[in-house]
XYZ file of C-alpha atoms in Angstrom:
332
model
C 0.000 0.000 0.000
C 1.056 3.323 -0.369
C -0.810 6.118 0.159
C 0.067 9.578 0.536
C -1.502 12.284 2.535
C -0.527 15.916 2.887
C -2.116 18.071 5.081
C -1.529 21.797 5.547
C 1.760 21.221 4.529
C 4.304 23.727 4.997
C 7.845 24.526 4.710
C 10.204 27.616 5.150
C 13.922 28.751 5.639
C 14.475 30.487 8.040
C 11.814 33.169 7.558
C 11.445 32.761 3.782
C 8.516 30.852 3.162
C 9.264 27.958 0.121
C 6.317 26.364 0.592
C 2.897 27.806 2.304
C 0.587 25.222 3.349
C -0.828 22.920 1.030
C -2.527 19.980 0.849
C -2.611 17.224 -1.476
C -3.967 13.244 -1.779
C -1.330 10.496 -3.892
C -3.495 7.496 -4.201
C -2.133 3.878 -3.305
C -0.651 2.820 -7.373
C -0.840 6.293 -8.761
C 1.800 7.804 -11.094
C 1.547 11.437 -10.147
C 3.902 13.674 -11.669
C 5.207 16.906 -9.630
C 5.915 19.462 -12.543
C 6.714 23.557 -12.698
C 9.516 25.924 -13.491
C 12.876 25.972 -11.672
C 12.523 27.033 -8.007
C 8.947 26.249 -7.771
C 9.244 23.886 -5.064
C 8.879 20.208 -6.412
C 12.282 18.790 -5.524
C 11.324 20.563 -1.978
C 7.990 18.917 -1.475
C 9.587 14.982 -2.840
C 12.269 15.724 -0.003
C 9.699 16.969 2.536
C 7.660 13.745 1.840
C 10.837 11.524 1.862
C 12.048 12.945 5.719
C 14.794 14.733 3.485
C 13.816 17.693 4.492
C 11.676 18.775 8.026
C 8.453 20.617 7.669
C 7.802 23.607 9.168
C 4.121 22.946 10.184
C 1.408 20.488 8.572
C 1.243 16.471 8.602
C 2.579 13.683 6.348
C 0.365 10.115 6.574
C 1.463 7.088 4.197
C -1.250 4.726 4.684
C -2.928 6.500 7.780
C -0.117 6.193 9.671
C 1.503 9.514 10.552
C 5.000 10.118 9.359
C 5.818 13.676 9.847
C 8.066 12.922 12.270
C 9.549 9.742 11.306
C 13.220 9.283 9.599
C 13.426 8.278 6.085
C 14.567 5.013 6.635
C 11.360 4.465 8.868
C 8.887 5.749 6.393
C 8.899 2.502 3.507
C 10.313 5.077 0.513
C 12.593 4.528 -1.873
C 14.491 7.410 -3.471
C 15.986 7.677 -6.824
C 18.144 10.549 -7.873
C 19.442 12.889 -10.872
C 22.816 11.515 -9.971
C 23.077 7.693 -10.151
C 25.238 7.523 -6.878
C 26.545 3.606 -7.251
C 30.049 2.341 -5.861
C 31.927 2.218 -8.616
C 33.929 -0.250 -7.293
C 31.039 -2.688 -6.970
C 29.370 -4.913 -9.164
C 25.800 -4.251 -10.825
C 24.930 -6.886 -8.272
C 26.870 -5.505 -5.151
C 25.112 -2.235 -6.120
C 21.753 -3.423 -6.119
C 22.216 -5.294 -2.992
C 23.745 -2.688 -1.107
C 20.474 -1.195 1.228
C 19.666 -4.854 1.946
C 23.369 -5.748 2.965
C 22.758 -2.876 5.293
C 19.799 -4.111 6.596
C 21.171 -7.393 7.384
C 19.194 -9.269 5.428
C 19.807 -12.900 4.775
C 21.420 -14.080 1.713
C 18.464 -15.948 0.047
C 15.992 -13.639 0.145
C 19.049 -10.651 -0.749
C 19.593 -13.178 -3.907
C 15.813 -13.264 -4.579
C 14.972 -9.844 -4.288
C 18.475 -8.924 -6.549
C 17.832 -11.509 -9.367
C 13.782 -10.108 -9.477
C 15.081 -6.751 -10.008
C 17.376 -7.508 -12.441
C 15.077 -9.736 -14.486
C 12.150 -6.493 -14.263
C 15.058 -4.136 -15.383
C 16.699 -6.182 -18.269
C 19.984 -6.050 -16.078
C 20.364 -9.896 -15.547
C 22.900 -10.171 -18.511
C 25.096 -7.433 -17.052
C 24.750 -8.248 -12.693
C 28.636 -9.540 -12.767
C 30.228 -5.637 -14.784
C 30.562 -2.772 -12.948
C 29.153 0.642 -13.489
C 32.177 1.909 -15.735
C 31.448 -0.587 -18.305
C 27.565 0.051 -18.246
C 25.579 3.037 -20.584
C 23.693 6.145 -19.043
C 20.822 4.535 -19.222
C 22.083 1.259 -17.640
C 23.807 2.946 -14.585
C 20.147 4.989 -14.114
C 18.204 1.123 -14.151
C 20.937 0.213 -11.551
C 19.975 2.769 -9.462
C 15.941 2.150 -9.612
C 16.828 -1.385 -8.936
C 18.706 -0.542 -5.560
C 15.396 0.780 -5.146
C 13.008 -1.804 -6.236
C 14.865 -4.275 -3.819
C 13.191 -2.473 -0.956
C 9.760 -2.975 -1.932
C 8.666 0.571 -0.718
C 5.443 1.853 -0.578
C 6.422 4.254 -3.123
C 8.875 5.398 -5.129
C 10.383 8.802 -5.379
C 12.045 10.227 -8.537
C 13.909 13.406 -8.339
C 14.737 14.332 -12.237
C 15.832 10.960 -12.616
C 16.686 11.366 -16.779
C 18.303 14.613 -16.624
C 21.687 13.320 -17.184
C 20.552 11.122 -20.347
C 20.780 12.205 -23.913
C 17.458 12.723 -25.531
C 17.096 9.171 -27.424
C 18.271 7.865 -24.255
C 15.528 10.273 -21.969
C 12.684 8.692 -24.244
C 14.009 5.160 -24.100
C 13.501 5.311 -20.105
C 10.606 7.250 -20.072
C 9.397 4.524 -21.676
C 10.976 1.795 -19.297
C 9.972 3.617 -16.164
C 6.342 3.608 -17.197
C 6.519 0.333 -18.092
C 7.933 -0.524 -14.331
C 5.031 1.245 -13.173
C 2.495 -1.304 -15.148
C 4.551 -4.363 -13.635
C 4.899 -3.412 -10.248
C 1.693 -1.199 -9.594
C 3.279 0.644 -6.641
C 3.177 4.380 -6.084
C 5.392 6.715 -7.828
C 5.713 9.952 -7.514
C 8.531 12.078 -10.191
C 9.505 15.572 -10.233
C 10.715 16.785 -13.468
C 10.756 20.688 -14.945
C 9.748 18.888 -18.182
C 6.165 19.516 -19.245
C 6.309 15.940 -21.989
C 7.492 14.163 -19.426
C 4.581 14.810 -17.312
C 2.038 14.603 -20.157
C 3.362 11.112 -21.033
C 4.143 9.596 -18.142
C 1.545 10.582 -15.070
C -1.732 9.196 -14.223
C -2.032 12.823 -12.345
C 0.071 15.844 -13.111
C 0.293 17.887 -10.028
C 1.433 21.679 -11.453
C 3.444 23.988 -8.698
C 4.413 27.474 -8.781
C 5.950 29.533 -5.816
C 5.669 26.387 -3.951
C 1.670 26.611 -4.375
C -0.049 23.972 -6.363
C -1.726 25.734 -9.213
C -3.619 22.605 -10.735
C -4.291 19.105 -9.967
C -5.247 16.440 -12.916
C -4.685 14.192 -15.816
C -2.466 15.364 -18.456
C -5.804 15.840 -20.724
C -7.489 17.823 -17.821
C -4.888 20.018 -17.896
C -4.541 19.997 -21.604
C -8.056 20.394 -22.497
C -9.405 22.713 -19.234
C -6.123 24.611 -17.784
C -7.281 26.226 -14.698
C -5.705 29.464 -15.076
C -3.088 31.258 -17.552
C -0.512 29.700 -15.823
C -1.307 26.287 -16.695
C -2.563 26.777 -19.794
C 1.157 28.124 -21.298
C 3.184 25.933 -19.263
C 1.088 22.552 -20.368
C 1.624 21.827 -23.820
C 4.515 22.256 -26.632
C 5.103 24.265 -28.080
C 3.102 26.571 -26.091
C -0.065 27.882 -26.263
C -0.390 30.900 -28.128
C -2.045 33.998 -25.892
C -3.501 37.160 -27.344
C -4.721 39.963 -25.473
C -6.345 43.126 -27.069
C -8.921 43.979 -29.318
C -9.041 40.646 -30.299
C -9.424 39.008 -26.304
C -12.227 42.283 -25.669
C -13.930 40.812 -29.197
C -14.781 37.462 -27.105
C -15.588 39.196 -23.821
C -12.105 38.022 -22.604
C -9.192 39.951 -20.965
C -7.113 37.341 -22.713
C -7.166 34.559 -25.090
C -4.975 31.607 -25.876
C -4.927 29.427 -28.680
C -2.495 25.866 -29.102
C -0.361 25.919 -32.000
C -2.337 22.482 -32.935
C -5.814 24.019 -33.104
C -4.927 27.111 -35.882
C -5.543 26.050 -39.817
C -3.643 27.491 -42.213
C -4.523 28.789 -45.881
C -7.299 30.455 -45.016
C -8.679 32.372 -41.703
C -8.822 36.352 -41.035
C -5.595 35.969 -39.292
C -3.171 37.375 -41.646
C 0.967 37.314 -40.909
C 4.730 37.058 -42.267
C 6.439 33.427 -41.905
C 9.456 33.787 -39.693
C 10.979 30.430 -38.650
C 9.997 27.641 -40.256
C 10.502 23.957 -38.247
C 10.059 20.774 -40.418
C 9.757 18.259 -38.185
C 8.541 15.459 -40.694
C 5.223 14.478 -40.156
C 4.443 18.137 -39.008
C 6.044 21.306 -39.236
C 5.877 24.440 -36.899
C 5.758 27.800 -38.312
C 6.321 30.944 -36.006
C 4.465 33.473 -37.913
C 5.035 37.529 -37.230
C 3.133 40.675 -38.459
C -0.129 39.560 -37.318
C -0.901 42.193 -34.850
C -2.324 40.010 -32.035
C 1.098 38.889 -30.568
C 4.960 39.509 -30.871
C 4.556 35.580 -32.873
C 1.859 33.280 -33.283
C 3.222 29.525 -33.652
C 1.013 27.173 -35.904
C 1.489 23.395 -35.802
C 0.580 21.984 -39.699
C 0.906 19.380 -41.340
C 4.890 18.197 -42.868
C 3.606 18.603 -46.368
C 2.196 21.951 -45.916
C 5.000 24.371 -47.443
C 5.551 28.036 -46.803
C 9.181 29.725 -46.542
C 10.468 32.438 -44.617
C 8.787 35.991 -45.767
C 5.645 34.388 -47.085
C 2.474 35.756 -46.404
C 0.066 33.437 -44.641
C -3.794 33.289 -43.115
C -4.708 31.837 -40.369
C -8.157 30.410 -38.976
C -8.498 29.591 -34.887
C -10.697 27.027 -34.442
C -13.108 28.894 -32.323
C -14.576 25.844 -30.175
C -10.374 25.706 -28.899
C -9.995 28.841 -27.970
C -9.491 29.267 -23.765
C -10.746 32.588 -22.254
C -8.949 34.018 -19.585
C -10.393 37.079 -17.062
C -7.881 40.117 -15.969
C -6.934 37.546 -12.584
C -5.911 35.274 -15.350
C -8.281 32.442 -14.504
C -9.967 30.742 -17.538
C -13.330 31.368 -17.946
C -15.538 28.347 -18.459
C-alpha cells in the first residue's frame, strides 16, 4: 500500500517561506507527476515527503499512519536521484544489494529480491560488470533497482533522466512507465519537463511559488487549464495567448490558442512566416506581423510548405480557444 496524505503542509527557511501550506492526496498505485519551473518547489515537497527535508508545520500520513516525524529510513520510501550515486567499485549486483546488505538481510531472500530486479530491469545479462562498463541509461536502471529491492510503498524520482541524452531520456521514459504497469506501486517524479509529465503521469500535479496551481490528468490540464498559468506551461510548443482587441472581441481579458488548433490557408488571421521547423510528419511555423502577438506559432501538417517571408492566413478554431479574465483564470 502506499498512500500519501498531505495536510496543511508547509515549509520555510528560516523566515522565507518555500512552501505555504498545502494539501494534497497520492493514491495507493498512482503515477503522479510533480511538474513547474525551476525554483517552484517540487524537488522541496519529494524531499519533505521523503524525511529529506523537516516541515515547518502540517502532517505527512502514508497509509494512515503519521510520518511527519519519522526518519526516512522508517517511512517505507525509496528514493531515486538525478545523480546515479553507485560504488563504482562494486558490481551491478553488489550495487543493487547494497540497502539490503545494510539491513542485514539474509542471503536468500538478498539473492531473490536482486535476481527479481534484475530480471524487471533487463539487467540480468550485465549483474557480474561494474558501473564503468555500463551506458547512461544502464547505470540509471541500476539505481531504480537498488530501489526496487526495498519494496517501498512508493517510489520517489527526483529528475531521474536529466543526465541522459534525448534518445536515451525517451528510451527510459518509456521503461519507467513500463515498471510502473509491472509493479503497480506508487510513484511519484519531479521533473521541470512539461512531456514528461504529459506522457508519463496518471495525475500531473502543477506547482508554482511552492503553491499547487492545478491538480489532474495530463488531458485535464490539456483540455481545461485552470488558469493562464497552466494553460502556457502545459503543452509544446506553447499555447499561443492574445490579449487586445481581439481578447475584448470574445468578452475576454485574454485569449490563448495551441499551435495544434490554428488552420492554415485560409482564416482572417493574416501574418509574415518567420521560422519555419520541419519536423517530418508536421512542421511548426512561427508566424510575425499579425498584430495580435509579438509571434503566433502554428502546428501543420509536414507537407504543408511556406518559406520564410511568405504571407500566410490563419483560422483559430473557435470551439479551442481558452478565455482568460484580468486575474488570469480561464473562464468556463
Amino acid at each position: 500500500m502506499g498512500r500519501i496524505t498531505l495536510e496543511k503542509v508547509q515549509k520555510k527557511f528560516g523566515e522565507t517561506e518555500v512552501i505555504p501550506p498545502l494539501d494534497l492526496t497520492i493514491e495507493d498505485g498512482e503515477f503522479v507527476v510533480f511538474v513547474g519551473p525551476s525554483g517552484c518547489g517540487k524537488s522541496t515537497l519529494l524531499r519533505l515527503i521523503a524525511g529529506l527535508e523537516d516541515v515547518s508545520g502540517g502532517d505527512i500520513k502514508i497509509d494512515g499512519t503519521p510520518a511527519t516525524d519519522l526518519p526516512p529510513a522508517k517511512r517505507r520510501l525509496a528514493m531515486v536521484f538525478q545523480s546515479y550515486a553507485l560504488y563504482p567499485h562494486m558490481t551491478v549486483r553488489k550495487n543493487i544489494a547494497f540497502p539490503l546488505k545494510m539491513a542485514g538481510m539474509d542471503e536468500a531472500e538478498k539473492t531473490r529480491r536482486v535476481e527479481r530486479a534484475a530480471e524487471v530491469l533487463n539487467l540480468t545479462n550485465f549483474l557480474d560488470r561494474r558501473p564503468g562498463q555500463l551506458s547512461g541509461g544502464q547505470r540509471q536502471r541500476v539505481a531504480i533497482g537498488r530501489a526496487i529491492v526495498r519494496e517501498p510503498a512508493a517510489f520517489l524520482f527526483d529528475e531521474p533522466l536529466s543526465n541522459l541524452d534525448a534518445a536515451l531520456r525517451v528510451g527510459m521514459r518509456l521503461e519507467i512507465s513500463e515498471l510502473h504497469e509491472r509493479l503497480k506501486t506508487t510513484m511519484i517524479y519531479v521533473t521541470h519537463d512539461q512531456v514528461e509529465a504529459m506522457t508519463m503521469a496518471d495525475k500531473i500535479v502543477v506547482l508554482r511559488a511552492g503553491h499547487i496551481e492545478q491538480v489532474g490528468s495530463p488531458l485535464d490540464l490539456y483540455r481545461t487549464p485552470r488558469n493562464r498559468f497552466v494553460a502556457e506551461f502545459i503543452g509544446s510548443p506553447k499555447m499561443n495567448v492574445i490579449d487586445g482587441e481581439e481578447a475584448a472581441h470574445r468578452d475576454a481579458h485574454a485569449i490563448g490558442i495551441r499551435p495544434e488548433h490554428i488552420d492554415v490557408g485560409e482564416g482572417q488571421w493574416e501574418g509574415r512566416v518567420g521560422v519555419s521547423e520541419h519536423l517530418g510528419s508536421d512542421t511548426l511555423f512561427h508566424v510575425h506581423d499579425t498584430g495580435l502577438a509579438d509571434v503566433i506559432t502554428v502546428r501543420a501538417p509536414g507537407e504543408v510548405n511556406y518559406k520564410s517571408g511568405d504571407a500566410i492566413r490563419l483560422s483559430p478554431q473557435t470551439d479551442k480557444i481558452h478565455r482568460f479574465d484580468d486575474k488570469g483564470l480561464r473562464i468556463a
